[in-house]
Tab-separated table of C-alpha atoms in Angstrom:
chain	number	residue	atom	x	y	z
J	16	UNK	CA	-41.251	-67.408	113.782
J	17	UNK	CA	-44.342	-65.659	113.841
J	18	UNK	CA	-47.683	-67.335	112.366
J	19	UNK	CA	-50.704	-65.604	111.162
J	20	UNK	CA	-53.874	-67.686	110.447
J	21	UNK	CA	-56.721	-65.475	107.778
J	22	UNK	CA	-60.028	-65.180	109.559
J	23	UNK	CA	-62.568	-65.337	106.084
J	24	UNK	CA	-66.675	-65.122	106.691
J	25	UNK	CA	-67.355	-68.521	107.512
J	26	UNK	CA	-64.129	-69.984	108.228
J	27	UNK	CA	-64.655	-72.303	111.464
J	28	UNK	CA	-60.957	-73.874	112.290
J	29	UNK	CA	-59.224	-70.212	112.478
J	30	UNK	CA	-59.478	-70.559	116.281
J	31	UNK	CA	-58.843	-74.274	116.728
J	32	UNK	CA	-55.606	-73.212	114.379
J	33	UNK	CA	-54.995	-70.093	116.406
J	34	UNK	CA	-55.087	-72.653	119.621
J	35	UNK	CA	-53.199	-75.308	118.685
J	36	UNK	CA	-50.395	-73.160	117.141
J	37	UNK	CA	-50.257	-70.964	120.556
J	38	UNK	CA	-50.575	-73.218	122.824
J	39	UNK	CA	-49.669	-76.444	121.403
J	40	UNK	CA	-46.766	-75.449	119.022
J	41	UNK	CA	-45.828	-72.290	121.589
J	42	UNK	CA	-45.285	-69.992	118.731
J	43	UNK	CA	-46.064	-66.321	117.850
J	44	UNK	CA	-49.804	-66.717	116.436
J	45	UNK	CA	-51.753	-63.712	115.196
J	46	UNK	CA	-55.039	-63.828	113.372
J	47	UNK	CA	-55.169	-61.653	110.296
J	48	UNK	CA	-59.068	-60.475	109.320
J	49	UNK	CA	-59.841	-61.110	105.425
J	50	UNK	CA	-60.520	-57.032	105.461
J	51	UNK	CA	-56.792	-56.399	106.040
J	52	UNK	CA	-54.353	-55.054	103.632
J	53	UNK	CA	-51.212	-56.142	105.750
J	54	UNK	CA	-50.149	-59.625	107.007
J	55	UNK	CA	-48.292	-58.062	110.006
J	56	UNK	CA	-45.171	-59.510	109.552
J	57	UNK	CA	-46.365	-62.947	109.615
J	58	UNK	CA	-43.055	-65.890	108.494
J	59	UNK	CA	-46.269	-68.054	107.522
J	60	UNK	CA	-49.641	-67.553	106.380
J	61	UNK	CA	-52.379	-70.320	107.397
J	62	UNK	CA	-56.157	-70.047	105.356
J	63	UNK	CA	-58.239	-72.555	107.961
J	64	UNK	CA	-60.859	-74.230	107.302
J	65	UNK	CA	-64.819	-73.471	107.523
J	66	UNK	CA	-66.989	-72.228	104.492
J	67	UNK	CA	-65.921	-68.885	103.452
J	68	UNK	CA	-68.294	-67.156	102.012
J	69	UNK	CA	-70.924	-69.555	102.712
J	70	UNK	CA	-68.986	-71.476	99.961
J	71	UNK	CA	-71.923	-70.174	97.449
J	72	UNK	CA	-70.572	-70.216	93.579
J	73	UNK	CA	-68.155	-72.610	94.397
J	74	UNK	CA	-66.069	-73.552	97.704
J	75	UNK	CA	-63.492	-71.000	98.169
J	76	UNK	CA	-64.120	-68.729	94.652
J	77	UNK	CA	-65.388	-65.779	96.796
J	78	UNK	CA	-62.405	-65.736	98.971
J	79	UNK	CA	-59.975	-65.369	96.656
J	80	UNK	CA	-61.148	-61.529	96.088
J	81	UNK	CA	-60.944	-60.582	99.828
J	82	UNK	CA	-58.577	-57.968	100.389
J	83	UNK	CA	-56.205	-59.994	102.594
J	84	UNK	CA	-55.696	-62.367	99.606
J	85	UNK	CA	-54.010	-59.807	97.392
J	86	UNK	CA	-51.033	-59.556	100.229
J	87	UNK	CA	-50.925	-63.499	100.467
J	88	UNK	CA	-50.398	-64.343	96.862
J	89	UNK	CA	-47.620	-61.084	97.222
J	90	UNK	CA	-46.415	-63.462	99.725
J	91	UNK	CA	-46.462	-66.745	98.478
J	92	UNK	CA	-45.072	-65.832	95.289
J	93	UNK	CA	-41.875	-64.026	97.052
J	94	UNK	CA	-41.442	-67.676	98.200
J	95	UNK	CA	-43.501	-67.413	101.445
J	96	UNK	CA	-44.358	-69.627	103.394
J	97	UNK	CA	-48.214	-70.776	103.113
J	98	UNK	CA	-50.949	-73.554	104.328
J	99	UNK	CA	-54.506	-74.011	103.022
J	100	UNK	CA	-56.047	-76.470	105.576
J	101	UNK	CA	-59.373	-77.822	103.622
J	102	UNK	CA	-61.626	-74.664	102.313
J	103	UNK	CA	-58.106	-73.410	102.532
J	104	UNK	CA	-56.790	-75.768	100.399
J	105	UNK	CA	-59.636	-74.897	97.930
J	106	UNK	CA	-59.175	-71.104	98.410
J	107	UNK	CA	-55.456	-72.064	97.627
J	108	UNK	CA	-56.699	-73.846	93.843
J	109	UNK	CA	-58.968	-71.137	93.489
J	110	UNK	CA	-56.543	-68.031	93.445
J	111	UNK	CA	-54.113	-69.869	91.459
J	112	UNK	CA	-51.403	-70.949	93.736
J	113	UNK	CA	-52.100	-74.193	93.711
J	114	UNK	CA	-52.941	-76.258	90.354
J	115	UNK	CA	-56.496	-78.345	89.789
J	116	UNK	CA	-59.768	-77.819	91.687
J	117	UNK	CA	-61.684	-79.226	94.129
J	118	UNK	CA	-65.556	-80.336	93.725
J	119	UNK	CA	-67.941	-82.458	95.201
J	120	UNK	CA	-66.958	-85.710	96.940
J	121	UNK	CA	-67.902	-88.648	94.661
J	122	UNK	CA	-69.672	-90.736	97.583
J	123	UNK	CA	-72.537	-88.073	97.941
J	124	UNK	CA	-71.699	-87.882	101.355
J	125	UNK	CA	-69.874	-85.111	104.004
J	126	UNK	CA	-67.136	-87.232	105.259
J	127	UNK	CA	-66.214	-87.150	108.840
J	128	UNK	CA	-63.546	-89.393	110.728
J	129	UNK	CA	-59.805	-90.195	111.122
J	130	UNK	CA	-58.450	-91.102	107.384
J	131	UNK	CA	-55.086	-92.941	107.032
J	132	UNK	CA	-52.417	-90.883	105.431
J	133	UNK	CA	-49.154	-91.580	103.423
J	134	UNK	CA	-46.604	-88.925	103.284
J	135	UNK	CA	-45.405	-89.439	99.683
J	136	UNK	CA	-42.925	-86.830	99.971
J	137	UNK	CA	-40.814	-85.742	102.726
J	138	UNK	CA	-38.531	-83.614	101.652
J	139	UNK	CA	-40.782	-80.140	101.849
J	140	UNK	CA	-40.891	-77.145	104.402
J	141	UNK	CA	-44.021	-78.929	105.593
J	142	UNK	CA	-43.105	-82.836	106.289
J	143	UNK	CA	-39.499	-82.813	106.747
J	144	UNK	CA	-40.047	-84.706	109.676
J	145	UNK	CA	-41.906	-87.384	108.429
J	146	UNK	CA	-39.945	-90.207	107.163
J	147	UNK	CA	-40.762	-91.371	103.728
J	148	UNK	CA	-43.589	-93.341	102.651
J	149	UNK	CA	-44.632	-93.155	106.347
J	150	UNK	CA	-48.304	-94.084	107.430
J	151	UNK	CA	-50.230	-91.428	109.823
J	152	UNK	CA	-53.802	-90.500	110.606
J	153	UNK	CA	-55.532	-87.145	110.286
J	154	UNK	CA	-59.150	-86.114	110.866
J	155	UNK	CA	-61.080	-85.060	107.583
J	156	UNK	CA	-63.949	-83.483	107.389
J	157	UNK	CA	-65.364	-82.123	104.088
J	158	UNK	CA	-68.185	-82.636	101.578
J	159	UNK	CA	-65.909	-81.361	98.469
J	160	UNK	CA	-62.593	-82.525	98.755
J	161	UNK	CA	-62.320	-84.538	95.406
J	162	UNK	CA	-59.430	-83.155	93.779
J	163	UNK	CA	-59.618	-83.007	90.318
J	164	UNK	CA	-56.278	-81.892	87.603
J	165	UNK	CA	-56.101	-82.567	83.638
J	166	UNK	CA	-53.484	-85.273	82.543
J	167	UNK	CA	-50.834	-82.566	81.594
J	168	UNK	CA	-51.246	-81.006	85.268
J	169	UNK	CA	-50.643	-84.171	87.175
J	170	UNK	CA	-47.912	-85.446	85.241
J	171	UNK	CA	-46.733	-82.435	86.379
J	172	UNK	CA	-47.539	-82.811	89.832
J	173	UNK	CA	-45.368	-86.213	89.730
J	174	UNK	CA	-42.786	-84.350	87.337
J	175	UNK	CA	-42.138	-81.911	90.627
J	176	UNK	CA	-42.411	-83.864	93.196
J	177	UNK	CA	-45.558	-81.493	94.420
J	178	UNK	CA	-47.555	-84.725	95.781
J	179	UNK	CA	-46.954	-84.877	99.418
J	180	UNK	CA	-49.967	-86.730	101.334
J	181	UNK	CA	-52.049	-89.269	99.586
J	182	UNK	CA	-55.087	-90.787	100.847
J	183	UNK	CA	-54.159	-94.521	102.041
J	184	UNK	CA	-55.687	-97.768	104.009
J	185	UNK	CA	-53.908	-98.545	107.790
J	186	UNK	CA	-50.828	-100.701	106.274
J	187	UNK	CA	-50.237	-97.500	103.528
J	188	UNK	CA	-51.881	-99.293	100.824
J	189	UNK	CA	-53.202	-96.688	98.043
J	190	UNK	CA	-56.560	-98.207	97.497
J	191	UNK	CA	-59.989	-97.138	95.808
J	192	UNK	CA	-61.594	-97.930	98.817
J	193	UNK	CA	-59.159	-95.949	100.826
J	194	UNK	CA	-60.111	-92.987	99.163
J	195	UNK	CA	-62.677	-91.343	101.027
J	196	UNK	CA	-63.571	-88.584	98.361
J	197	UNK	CA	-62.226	-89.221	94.932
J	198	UNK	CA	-59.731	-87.512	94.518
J	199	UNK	CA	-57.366	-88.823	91.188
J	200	UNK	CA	-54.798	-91.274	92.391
J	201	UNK	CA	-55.847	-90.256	96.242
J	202	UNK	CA	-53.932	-86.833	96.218
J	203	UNK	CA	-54.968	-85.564	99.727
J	204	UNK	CA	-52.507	-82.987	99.770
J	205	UNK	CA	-49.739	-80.698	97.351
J	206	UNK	CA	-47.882	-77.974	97.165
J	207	UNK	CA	-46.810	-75.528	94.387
J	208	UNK	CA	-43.798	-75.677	91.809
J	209	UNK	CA	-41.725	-73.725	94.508
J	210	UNK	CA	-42.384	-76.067	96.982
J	211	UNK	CA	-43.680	-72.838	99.699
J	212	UNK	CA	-47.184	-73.607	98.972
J	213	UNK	CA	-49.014	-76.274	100.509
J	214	UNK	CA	-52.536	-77.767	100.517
J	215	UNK	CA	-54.300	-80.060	102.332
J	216	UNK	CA	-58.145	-81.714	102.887
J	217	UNK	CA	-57.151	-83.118	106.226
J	218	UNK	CA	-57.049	-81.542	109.506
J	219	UNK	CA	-53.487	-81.658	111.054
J	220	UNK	CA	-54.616	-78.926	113.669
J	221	UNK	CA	-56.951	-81.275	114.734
J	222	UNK	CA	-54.662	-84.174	115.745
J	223	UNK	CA	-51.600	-82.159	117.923
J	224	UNK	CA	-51.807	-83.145	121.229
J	225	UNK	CA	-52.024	-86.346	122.870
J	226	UNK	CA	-55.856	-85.112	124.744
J	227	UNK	CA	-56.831	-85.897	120.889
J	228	UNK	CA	-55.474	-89.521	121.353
J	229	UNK	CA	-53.479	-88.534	118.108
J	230	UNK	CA	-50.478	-86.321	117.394
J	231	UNK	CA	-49.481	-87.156	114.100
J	232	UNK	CA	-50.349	-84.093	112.523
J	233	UNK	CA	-47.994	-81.597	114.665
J	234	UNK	CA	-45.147	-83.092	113.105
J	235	UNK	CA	-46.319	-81.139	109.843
J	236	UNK	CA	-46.079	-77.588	111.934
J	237	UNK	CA	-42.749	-78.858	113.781
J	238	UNK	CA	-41.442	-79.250	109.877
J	239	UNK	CA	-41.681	-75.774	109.416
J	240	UNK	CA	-40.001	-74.729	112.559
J	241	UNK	CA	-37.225	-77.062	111.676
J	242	UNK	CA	-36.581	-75.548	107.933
X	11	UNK	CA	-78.538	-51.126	79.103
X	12	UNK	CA	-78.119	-55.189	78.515
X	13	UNK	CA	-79.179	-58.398	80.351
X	14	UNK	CA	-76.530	-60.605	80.294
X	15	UNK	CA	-77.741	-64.881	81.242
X	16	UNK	CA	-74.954	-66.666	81.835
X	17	UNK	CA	-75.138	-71.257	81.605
X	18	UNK	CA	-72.529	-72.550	83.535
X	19	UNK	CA	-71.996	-76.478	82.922
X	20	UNK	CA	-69.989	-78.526	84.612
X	21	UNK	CA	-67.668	-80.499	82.226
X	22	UNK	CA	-69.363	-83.604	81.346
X	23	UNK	CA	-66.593	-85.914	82.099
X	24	UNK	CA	-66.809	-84.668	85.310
X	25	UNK	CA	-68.837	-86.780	87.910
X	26	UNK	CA	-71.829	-84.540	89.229
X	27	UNK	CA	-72.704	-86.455	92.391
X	28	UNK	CA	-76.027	-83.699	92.599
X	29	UNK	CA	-77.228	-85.220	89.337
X	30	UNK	CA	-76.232	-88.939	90.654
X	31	UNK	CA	-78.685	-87.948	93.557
X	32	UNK	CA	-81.580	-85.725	92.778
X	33	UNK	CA	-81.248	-88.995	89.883
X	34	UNK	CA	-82.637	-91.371	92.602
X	35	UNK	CA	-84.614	-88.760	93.408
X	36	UNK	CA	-86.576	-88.384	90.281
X	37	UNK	CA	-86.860	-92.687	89.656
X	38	UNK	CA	-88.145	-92.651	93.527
X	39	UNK	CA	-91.060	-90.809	92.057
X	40	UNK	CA	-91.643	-93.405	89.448
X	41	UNK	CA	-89.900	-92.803	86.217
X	42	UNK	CA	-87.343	-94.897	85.287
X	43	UNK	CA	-87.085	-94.102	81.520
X	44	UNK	CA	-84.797	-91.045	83.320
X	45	UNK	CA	-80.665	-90.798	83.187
X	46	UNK	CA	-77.462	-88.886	82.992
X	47	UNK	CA	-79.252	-85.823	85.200
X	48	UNK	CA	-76.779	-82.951	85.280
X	49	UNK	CA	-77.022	-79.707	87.864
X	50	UNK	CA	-75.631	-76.889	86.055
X	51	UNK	CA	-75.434	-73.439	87.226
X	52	UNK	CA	-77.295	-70.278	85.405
X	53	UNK	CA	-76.903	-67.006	86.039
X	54	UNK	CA	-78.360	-63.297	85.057
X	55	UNK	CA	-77.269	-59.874	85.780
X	56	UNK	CA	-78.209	-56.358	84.252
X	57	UNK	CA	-75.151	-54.470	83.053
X	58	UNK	CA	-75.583	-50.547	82.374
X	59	UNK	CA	-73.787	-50.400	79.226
X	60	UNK	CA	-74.917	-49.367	75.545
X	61	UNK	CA	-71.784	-50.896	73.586
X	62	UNK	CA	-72.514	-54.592	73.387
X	63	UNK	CA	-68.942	-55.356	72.267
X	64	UNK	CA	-68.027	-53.521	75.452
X	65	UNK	CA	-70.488	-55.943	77.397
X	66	UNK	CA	-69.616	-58.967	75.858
X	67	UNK	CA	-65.417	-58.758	76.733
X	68	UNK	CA	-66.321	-57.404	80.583
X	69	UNK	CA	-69.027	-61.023	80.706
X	70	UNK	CA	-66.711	-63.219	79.207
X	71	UNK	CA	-63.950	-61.490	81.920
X	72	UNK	CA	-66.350	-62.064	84.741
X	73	UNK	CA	-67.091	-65.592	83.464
X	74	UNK	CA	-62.986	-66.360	83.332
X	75	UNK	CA	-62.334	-64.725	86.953
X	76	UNK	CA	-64.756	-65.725	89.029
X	77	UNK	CA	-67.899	-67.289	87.683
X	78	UNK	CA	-66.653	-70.176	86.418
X	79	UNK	CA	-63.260	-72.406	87.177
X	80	UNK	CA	-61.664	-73.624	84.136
X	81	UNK	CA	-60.501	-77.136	85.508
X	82	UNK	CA	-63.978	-78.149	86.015
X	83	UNK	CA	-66.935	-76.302	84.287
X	84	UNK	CA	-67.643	-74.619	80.423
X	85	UNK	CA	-69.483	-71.459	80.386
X	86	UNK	CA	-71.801	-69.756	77.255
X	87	UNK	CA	-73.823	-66.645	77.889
X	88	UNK	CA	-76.387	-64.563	76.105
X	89	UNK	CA	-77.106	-60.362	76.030
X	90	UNK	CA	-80.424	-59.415	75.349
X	91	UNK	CA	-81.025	-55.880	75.009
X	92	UNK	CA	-83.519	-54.115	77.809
């Protein structure tokens, strides 16, 4: 299975992705430039996360137009496989694969640290080997990762099953004060109707090997190779 | 040829923690009399084009694609003629 993780302007994770998929995971890892018209043959696209475009208009809005995107959505709506890893994520809600927006956090503040996690649903392409309702720890690290759907789209969300990660404290308690951005009902992470599309503020490339002291977020990559 | 100035708002049920702050901001300076400070966005291009009906669909097209995201923000805009 061969991965291929978008290099945007401003994207700042596409080699600690690029790293921890080759050398980590041990799998076929190409980076694909946002100029490019061809994703190489790639089983699964990753968009990392950084600031493309400087995030100016809004985060992710400019990426969306690069040429590289065209192929993705081509991609993801043939029922490929893809991950938007924080300004991916919001490059994801941008373009349209993935419902609702993301905007400013609600504390006023950049958060930075290890946030508890519950994996709300397990039976995806991306946390099949989670178990259910199970409590892990990623790194986030964003200043607009409040997620933000009308009524109509999260009932629809919950209709589909599309909520797979919510923001939770240590004992997998969904709390206001575990929610480190304000997001509605602490949605950290989703995917699209199809279930190929995921999206996710936290940083799983940032917690896969034990030099981290945490390697609960490999388990979302091992998923994959497991579908 | 038109001008076209564009008022992006964010939806007003929609928390605007840049308000919330440049907010302190403004009472830090001694008036307290102020509330519910918004940050909106505007913008202005020139658009070489003498049909204004012509203008007015490819503005409200930019608007829709990329200027503004429907979830979270409203958008009006005004042509002037230069």
């Amino acid at each position: 299975m061969k991965f291929g993780v978008v290099i945007f302007p401003g994207s700042n994770c596409d080699y600690d992705t690029y790293y921890f998929l080759k050398f980590v995971l041990g799998v076929e890892t190409i980076f694909l430039f946002h100029k490019e018209n061809s994703l190489q043959g790639a089983d699964v696209i990753i968009l990392p996360g950084g600031f493309s475009y400087g995030d100016y208009l809004r985060t992710g809005a400019i990426a969306k137009f690069s040429p590289i995107m065209k192929e993705v959505i081509n991609f993801a709506n043939k029922g490929g496989l893809v991950i938007g890893i924080c300004n991916g994520f919001q490059i994801l809600c941008e373009s349209g694969l993935l419902p609702g927006a993301l905007t400013k956090n609600n504390t006023l503040k950049f958060v930075c640290y290890s946030q508890n996690l519950k994996v709300v649903n397990n039976k995806t392409f991306f946390t099949n080997n989670y178990q259910m309702n199970e409590v892990i720890s990623m790194p986030i690290a964003h200043g607009e990762g409040n997620y933000i759907i009308d009524n109509d789209g999260l009932k629809d969300l919950y209709d589909n099953d599309q909520i797979i990660l919510k923001y939770c404290d240590e004992f997998g308690n969904i709390t206001q004060e575990s929610n480190p951005n304000g997001s509605i009902d602490n949605i950290a992470g989703i995917c699209n109707k199809n279930g190929n599309v995921f999206g996710l503020m936290p940083h799983p490339e940032r917690c896969g090997e034990p030099i981290f002291g945490n390697t609960d977020g490999i388990k979302i990559f091992e998923s994959i190779l497991n579908k | 040829m038109f001008k076209a100035k564009i008022f992006i708002k964010r939806r007003r049920t929609i928390l605007d923690p840049q308000g919330k702050a440049v907010e302190l901001g403004i009472k830090s300076l001694g008036f307290e009399n102020i509330k519910n400070v918004r940050i909106d966005k505007f913008i202005e291009f020139e658009i070489d084009e003498v049909d204004e009906e012509k203008v007015r669909n490819e503005v409200d097209k930019i608007c829709d694609s990329l200027l503004a995201n429907p979830h979270l923000e409203d958008y009006y805009f005004e042509l002037e003629k230069i």
